XYZ file of C-alpha atoms in Angstrom:
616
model
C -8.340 45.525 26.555
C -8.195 45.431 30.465
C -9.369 41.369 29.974
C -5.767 40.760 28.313
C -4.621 41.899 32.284
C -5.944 38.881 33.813
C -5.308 36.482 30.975
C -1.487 37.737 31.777
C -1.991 37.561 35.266
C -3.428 34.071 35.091
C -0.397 32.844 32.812
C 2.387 34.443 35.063
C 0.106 32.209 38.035
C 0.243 29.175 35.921
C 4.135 29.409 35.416
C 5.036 29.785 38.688
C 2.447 27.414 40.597
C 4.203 24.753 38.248
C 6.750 22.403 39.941
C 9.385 20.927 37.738
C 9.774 17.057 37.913
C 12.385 14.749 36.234
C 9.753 12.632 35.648
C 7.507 13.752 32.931
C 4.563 12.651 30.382
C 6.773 12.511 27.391
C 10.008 13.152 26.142
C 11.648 16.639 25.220
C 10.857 15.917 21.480
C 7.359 14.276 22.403
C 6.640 17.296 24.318
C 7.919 19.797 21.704
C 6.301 18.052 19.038
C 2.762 17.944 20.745
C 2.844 21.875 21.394
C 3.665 22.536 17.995
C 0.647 20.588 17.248
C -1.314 22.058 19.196
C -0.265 25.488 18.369
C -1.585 24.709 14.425
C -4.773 23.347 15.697
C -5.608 26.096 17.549
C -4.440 29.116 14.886
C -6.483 27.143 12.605
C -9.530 26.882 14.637
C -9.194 30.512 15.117
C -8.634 31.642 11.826
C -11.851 29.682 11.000
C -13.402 31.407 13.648
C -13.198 34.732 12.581
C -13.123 34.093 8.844
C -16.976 33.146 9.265
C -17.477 36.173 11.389
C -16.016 38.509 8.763
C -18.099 36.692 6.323
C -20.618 38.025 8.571
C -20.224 41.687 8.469
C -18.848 41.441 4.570
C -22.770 39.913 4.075
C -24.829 41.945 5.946
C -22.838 45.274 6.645
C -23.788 45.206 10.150
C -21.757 46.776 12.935
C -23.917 45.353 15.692
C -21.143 42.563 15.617
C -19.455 43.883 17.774
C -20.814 41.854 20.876
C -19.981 38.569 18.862
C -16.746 39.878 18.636
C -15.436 40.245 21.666
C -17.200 36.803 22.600
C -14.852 35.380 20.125
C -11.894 37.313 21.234
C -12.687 36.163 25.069
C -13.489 32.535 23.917
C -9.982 32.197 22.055
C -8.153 33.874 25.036
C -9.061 31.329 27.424
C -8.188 28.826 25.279
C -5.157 30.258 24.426
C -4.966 30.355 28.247
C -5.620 26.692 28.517
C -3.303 25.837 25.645
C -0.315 27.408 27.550
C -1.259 25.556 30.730
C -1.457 22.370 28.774
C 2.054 23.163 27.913
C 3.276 23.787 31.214
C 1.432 21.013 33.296
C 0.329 18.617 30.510
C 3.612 18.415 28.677
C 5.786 18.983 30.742
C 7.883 21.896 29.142
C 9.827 23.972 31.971
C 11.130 20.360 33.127
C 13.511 20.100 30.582
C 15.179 22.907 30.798
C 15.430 24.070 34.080
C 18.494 22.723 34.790
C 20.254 24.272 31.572
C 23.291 26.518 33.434
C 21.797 29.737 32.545
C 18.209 29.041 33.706
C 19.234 27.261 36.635
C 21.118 30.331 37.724
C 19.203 33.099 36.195
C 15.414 31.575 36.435
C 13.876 34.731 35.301
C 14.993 34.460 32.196
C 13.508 31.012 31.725
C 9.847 32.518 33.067
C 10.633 35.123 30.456
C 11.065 32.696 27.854
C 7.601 30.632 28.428
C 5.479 34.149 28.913
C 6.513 34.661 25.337
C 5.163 31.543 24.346
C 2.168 32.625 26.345
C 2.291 36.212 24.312
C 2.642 34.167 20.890
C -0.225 32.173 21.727
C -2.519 35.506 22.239
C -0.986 36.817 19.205
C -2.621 34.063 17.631
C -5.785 35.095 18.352
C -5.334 39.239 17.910
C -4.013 38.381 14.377
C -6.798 36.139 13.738
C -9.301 38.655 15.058
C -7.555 41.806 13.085
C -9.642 41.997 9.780
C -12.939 41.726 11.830
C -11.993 44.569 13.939
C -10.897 46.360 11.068
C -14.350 45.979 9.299
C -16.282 46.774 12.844
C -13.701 49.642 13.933
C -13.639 51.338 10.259
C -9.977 51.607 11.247
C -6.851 51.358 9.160
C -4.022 50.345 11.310
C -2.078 47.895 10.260
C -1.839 44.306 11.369
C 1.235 44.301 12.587
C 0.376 47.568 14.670
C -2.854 45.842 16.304
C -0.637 43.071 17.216
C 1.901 45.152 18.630
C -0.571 47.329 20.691
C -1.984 44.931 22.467
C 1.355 43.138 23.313
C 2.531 46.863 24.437
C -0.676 47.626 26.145
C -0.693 44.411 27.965
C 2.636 43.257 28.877
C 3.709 45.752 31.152
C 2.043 44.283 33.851
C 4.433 41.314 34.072
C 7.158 44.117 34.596
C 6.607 44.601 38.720
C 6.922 40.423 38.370
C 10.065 40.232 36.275
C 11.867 43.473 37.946
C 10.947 41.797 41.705
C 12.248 38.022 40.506
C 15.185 39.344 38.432
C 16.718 41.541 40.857
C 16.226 38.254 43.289
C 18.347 35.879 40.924
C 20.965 38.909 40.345
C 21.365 39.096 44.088
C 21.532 35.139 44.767
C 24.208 34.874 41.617
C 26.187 37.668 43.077
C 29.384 36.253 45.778
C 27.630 38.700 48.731
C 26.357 36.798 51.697
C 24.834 39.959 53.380
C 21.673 40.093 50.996
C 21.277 36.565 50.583
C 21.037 36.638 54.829
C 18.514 39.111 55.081
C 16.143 38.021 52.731
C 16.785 34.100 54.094
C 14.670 35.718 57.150
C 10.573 36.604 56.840
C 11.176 40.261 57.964
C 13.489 40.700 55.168
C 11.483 38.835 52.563
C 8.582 41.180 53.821
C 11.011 44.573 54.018
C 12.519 43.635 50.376
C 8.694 43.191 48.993
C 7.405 46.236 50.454
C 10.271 48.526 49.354
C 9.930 46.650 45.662
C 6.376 47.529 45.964
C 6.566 51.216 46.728
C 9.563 51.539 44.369
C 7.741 49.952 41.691
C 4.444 51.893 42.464
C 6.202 55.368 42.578
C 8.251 54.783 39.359
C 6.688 52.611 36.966
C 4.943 55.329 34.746
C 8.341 56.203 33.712
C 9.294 52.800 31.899
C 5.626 52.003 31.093
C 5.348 55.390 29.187
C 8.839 54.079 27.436
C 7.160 50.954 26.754
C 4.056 52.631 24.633
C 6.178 54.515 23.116
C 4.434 57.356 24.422
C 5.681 60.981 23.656
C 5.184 64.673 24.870
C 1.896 66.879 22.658
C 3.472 69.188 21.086
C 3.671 73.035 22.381
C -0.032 74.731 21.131
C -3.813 75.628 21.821
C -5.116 71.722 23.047
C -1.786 71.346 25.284
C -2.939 74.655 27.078
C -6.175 73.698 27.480
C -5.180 70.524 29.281
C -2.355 71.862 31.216
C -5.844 74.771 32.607
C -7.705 72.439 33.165
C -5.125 70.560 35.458
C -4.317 73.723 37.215
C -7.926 74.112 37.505
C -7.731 70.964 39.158
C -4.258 71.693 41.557
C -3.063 68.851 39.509
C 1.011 68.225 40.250
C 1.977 65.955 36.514
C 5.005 65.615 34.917
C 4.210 65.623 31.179
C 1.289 65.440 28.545
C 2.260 62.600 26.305
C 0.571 60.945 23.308
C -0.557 57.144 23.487
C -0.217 55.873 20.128
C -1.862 52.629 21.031
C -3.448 51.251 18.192
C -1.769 53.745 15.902
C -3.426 56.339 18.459
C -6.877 55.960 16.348
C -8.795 55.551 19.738
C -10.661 58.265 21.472
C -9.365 57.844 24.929
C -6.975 59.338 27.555
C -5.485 58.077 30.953
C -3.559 59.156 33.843
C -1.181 57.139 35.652
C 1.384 57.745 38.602
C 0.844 58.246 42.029
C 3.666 60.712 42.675
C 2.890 64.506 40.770
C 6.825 63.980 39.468
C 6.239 60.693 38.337
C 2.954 61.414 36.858
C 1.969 61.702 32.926
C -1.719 62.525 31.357
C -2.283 60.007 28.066
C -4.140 61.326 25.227
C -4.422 59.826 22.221
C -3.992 61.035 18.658
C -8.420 60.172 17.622
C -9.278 62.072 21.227
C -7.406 65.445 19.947
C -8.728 65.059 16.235
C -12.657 64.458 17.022
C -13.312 65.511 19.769
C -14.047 69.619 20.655
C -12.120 71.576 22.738
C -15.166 71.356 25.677
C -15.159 67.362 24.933
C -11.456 67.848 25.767
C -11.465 69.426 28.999
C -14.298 66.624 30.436
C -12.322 63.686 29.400
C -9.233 65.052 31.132
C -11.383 65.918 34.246
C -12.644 62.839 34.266
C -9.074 61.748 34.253
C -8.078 63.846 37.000
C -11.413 62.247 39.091
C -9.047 59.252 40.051
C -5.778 60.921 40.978
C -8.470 63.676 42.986
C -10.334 60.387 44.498
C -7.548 58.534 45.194
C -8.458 55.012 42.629
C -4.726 55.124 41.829
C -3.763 54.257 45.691
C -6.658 52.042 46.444
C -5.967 49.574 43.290
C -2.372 49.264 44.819
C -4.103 48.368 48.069
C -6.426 46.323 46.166
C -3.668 43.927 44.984
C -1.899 43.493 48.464
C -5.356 42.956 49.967
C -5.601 39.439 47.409
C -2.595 38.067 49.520
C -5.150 38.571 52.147
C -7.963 37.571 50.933
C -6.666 34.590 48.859
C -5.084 32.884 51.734
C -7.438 32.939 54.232
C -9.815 30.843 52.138
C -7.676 28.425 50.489
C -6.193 27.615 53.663
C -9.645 26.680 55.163
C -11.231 25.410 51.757
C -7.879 23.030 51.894
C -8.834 21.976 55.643
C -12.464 21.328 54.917
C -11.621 19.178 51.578
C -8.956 16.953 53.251
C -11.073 16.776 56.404
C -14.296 15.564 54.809
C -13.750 12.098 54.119
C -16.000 12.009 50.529
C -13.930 15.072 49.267
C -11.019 13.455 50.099
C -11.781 9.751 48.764
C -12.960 11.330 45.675
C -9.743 13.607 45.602
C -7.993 10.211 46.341
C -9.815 8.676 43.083
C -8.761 11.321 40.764
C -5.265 11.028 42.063
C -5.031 15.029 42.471
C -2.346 16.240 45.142
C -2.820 18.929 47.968
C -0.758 21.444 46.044
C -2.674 20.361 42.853
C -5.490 21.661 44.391
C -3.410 24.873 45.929
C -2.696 25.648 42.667
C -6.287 25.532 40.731
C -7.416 27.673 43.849
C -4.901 30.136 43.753
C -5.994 30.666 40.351
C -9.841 30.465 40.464
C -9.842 33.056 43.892
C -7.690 35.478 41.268
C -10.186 35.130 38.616
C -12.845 35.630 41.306
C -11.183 38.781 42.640
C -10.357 40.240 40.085
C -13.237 39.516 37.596
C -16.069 40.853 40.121
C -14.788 42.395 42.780
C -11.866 43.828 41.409
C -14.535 44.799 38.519
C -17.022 46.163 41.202
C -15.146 49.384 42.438
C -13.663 49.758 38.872
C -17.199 50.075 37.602
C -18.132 52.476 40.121
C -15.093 54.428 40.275
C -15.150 54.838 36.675
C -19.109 56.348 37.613
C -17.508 58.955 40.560
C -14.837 59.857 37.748
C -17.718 60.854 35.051
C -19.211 63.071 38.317
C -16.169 64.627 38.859
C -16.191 66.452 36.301
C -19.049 68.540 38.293
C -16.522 69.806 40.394
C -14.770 71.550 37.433
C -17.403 72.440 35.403
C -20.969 73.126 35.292
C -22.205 70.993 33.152
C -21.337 67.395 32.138
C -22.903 67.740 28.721
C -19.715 67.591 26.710
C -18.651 64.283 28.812
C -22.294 62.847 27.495
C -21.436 64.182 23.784
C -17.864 61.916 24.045
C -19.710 59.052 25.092
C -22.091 59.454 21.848
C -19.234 60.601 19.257
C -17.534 57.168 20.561
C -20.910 54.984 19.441
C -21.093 56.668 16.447
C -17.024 56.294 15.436
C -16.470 52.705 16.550
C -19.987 51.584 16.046
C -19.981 49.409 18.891
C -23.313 48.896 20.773
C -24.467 51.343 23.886
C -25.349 48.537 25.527
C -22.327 46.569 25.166
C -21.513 44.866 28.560
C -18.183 45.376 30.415
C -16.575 43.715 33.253
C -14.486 47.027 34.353
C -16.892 49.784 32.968
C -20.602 50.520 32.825
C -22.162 50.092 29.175
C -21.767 53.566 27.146
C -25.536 53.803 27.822
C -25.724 53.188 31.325
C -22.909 56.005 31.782
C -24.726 58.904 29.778
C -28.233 57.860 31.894
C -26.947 58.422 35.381
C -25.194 61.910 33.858
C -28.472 62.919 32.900
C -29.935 61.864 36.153
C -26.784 64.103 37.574
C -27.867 66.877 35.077
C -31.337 66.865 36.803
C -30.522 66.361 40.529
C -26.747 66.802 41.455
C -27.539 64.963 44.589
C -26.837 61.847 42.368
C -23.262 63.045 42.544
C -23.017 62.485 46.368
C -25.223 59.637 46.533
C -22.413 57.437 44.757
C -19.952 59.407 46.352
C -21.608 58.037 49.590
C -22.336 54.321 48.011
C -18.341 53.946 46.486
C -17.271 55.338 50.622
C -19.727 52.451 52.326
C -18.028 49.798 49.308
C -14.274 50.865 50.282
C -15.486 50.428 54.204
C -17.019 47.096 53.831
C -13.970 46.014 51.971
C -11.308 47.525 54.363
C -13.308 45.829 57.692
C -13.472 42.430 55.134
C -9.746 42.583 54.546
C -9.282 42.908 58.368
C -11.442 39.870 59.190
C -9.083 38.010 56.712
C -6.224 38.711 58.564
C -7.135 38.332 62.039
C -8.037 34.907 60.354
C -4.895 34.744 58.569
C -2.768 35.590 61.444
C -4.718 33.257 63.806
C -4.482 30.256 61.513
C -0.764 30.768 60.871
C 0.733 32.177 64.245
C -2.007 31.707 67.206
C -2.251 28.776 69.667
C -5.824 27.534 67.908
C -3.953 27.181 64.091
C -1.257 25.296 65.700
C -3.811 22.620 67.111
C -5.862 22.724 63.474
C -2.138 21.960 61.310
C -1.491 19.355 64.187
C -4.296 17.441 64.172
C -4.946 18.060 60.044
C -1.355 16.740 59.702
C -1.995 13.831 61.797
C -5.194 13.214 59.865
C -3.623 13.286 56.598
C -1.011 10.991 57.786
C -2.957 8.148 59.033
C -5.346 8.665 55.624
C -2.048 8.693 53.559
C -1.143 5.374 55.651
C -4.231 3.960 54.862
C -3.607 5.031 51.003
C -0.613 3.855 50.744
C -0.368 0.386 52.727
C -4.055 -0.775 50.295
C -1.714 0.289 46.877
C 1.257 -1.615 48.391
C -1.026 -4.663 48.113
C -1.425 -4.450 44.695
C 2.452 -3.202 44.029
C 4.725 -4.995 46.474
C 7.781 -4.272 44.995
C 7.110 -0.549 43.934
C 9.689 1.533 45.249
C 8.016 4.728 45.545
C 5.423 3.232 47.734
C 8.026 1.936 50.221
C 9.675 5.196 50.403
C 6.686 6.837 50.639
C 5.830 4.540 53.877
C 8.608 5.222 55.022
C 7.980 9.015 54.921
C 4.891 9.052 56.544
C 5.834 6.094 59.099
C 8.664 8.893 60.215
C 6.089 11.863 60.324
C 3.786 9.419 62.545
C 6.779 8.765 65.049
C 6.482 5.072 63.960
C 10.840 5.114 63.470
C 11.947 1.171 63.008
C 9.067 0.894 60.582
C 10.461 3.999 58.482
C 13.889 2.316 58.630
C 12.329 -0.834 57.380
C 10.837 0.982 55.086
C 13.071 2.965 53.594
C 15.306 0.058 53.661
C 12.701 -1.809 51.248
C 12.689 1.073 49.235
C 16.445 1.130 48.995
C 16.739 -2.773 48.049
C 13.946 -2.117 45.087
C 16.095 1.121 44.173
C 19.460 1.396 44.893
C 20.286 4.846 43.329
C 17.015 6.476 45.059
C 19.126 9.451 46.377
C 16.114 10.612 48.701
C 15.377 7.064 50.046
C 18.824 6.785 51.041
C 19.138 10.522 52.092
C 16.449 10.005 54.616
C 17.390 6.984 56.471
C 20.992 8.782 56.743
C 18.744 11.694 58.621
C 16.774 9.375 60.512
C 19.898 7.233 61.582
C 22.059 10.434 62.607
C 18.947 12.638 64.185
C 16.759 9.944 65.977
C 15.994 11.040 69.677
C 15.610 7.365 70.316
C 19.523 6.678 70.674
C 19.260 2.809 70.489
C 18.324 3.679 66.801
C 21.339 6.123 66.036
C 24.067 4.917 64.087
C 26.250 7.276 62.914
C 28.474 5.452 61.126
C 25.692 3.483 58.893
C 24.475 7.554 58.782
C 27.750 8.853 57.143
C 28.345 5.890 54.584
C 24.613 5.971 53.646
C 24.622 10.116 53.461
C 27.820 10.039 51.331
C 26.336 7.784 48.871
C 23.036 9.945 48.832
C 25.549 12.989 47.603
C 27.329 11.445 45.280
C 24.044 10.841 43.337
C 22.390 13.948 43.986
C 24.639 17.164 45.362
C 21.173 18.992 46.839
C 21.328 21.494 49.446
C 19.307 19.196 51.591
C 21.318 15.760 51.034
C 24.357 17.972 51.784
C 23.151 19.072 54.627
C 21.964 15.529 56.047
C 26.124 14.653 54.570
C 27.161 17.785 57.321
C 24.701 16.415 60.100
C 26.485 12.978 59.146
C 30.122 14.246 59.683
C 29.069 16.518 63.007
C 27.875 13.079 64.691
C 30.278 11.243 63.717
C 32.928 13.888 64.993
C 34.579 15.773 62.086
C 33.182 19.248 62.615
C 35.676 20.849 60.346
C 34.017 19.089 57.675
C 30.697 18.832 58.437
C 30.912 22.937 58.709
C 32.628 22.991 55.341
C 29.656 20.719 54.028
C 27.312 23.090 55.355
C 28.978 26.089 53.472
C 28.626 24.485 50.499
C 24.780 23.546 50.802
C 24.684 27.438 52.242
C 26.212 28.291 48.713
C 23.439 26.153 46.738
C 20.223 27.030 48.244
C 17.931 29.268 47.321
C 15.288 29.197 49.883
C 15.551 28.598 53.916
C 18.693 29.803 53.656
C 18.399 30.921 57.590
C 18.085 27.547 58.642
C 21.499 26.280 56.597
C 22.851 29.243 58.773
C 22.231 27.734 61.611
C 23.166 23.993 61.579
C 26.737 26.259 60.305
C 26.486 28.370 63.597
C 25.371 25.121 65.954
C 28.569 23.516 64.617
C 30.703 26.263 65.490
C 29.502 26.530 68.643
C 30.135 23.332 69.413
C 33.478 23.228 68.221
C 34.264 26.214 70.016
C 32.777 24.571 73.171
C 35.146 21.657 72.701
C 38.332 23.797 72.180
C 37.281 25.722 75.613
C 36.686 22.198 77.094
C 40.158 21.351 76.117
């Protein structure tokens, strides 16, 4: 179940690493037609799948299946995974509708709208997979209830996502400057996600309990044996609720909250029925193990620690690819772009995090939460029976791996070892202490990295001189393809681009000149010889009134925050501050990110207006 996390995780990463482009593979109908194809090859192939698996256990009546079944399930995952990123990268899809009205002010709802796609595509493969884990599972929920579950169990961690970006496109739709202002700046971008975070943290239990559908255990003898054993444990909780996931059929429990208001104890509906009272009381101690050993606060430090770890090494991996001349060249070949490769890496350090080191401590807190139950009880012998009632009622294997948990088997061996010599118990204690340490002093290598790389003297010489590699490379690139396509556009503007970043000015204006002859409605051609004309610090190359005409015909094709803004630079050389300030406002109004610096061209105008009227 936790797997369905990072398949989530990974689609959310997909979505939003994804740059729309107005030029695309195919058409909107291409596009839309090639998904839907898609979509009935691969519920086909799946249904196949697991027909000839339930043929399987129909055949033989075996329940050792149960390996081969989760294979499947994982197999079809990732490809539902890769089926969704073919529809987002491949064809194209977000492109043609971001600039609908509604999405292009509310974007959220657009991500919304493709993570459903993404949830339709796993639904696929959970109502493919239903009959087989009926069979295995001896269970008799419905289909549309093991569907549901796992969409219920799953999707609630897209909620901190959708809550953080929501609220965002509320406040940047709303006519209040103040907001917008503050989070234009990196403190406020950092205050706003840190106050999100904690909110988030402290009060999610409440709707995630509302999204399970979860309700309070009735009033009676197993509800007072819980509610003892947490004041055994000086346990502060808010309620005892029922998890009905998968029609509640599962023996399990959970805990969840970090605040004692704000926090609930899960039980399900198969724990209370077969399990006995003693069985009862481990599984909630074992429960009360990771509020008592703090896992709850350490996962939320786990997931700020990825913006730390991730970072660090795609920032260098990034340096040493473009830096190494065969990476590069071969890069080159394959015509893959830097953020291409930002992209595949942001996703493949997740997967890396997550799927082993994230899986590491869960494994072995899961272990110190089995011990804990020593500090309640005496014994952990009716933790052990729990563990054995659960092979025996789902008939899954003992030995069944598990990224996030220790096999069943492994589990009930190291309680026995604990049964014979408690000083098992501390060992781990002392083993998960040394793990937390090594990754705390890890985490603040990373960031004296990190904060070296993007704020000391010695990461300012590395971007310098990695920019000014790049740019004579891209030169290189650029000036052998021009060659072979003199009258491509996109290459001349392109030259012109880097010619600029390189300080090489009259060949950028020829440049971008070229590229304006082959193109004469390429808005961000003509947009940047207007900035180069009006900004150049080489004055015999300023000409302010070529600037305005060329910046005015720039907006007319393409209203951007950043072509109005060259269109205000335009009027405040030229000598109309009135309007280059009203301008200004307007590409203020539009923009969505680096707001602070729009802000300022508005405030360097009116300063220099107000200079003028003093001057006067």
């Amino acid at each position: 179940m936790f797997g369905n996390f990072i398949y989530f995780i990974v689609a959310l990463l997909i979505y939003t690493t994804y740059q729309p482009s107005d030029e695309t593979n195919f058409t909107l109908f291409g596009s839309l037609g090639l998904c839907l194809f898609l979509t009935l090859v691969f519920a086909q192939f799946t249904r196949s799948v697991f027909r000839k698996l339930e043929y399987r256990i129909l055949q033989n009546r075996l329940f050792h299946l149960d390996h081969r079944f989760d294979q499947l399930v994982t197999r079809q995952s990732i490809l539902a995974v890769t089926l969704f990123a073919i529809a987002i990268y491949g064809l194209n899809l977000p492109s043609f509708f971001v600039n609908v009205p509604l999405f292009r002010s509310m974007p959220t709802l657009l991500a919304i709208l493709f993570l459903a796609l993404f949830v339709f595509f796993l639904s696929i493969v959970w109502a493919g997979a239903y009959r087989c884990h009926r069979l295995m599972h001896r269970s008799d929920v419905s289909l549309r209830s093991y569907v549901v579950s796992n969409i219920m169990f799953s999707a609630p961690v897209l909620l901190p996502w959708v809550i953080l970006s929501g609220v965002l496109d509320v406040i940047y739709a709303l006519p209040f400057e103040g907001p917008k202002r503050l989070l234009a700046t990196p403190e406020g971008e950092i205050a706003y996600f840190l106050l999100f975070l904690t909110t988030v943290a402290v009060l999610a239990p409440v709707l995630i309990q509302w999204f399970w559908r979860c309700h309070p255990l009735e009033d009676g003898d197993i509800r007072h044996r819980i509610e003892a054993v947490c004041r055994m444990a000086r346990l502060k909780y808010s309620d005892i609720l029922y998890w009905p996931i998968f029609g509640g059929r599962m023996i399990t429990a959970g805990v969840m909250g970090l605040v004692g208001r704000f926090r609930y104890i899960l039980v399900t509906g198969g724990l209370l029925k077969q399990l006995a009272p003693e069985e009862i009381d481990a599984v909630i101690a074992h429960e009360i193990g990771h509020v008592k050993r703090y896992h709850l606060l350490f996962y939320l430090f786990f997931f700020v620690g990825y913006l730390l770890v991730a970072l660090v090494p795609l920032q260098l991996i990034i340096i040493a690819v473009f830096y190494v001349s065969p990476s590069y060249y071969f890069i080159e070949m394959l015509s893959i772009n830097q953020t291409t490769i930002l992209n595949i890496g942001i996703i493949l350090l997740f997967l890396v995090y997550f799927r082993l080191i994230f899986g590491y401590f869960m494994r072995n807190f899961e272990r110190q939460t089995d011990t804990y139950v020593y500090e309640l009880f005496n014994s952990a012998t009716p933790l052990i029976s729990t563990f054995q009632k659960i092979v025996l009622t789902t008939g899954q294997s003992p030995d069944k791996p598990n990224w996030h948990h220790f096999s069943i088997r492994q589990r009930i061996d190291y309680l026995k070892k604990c049964e014979a010599d408690r000083s098992w118990v501390k060992r781990h204690d002392r083993k998960v202490k040394k793990s937390i340490a090594l990754y705390v002093a890890v985490i603040l290598i990373f960031g004296g990295i990190g904060y070296s790389l993007n704020f000391g003297e010695s990461g300012k010489r590395i971007d310098r001189h990695f920019r000014e590699t790049m740019v004579q490379r891209e030169l290189q690139r650029v000036h052998r393809e021009l060659q072979a396509s003199p009258e491509n556009a996109d290459l001349h503007r392109l030259l012109g681009d880097l010619t600029y970043e390189a300080g090489e000015l009259k060949r950028a204006i020829d440049a971008y000149g070229d590229a304006i002859r082959l193109a004469p409605n390429d808005a961000t051609a003509i947009n940047n010889l207007a900035w180069l004309l009006a900004t150049s610090e080489d004055t015999a190359l300023r000409k302010p009134a070529t600037a305005l005409e060329l910046a005015l015909r720039a907006a007319t094709l393409d209203p951007a925050p950043h072509i109005l803004d060259t269109l205000a630079e335009s009027y405040f050389i030229n000598g109309h501050i009135q309007k280059a300030i009203e301008i200004e406002a307007l590409a203020l109004k539009k923009a969505r990110k680096g707001r602070a610096y729009y802000e300022g061209q508005i405030r360097k105008f009116k300063e220099f207006r107000a200079k003028e009227e003093i001057g006067d």
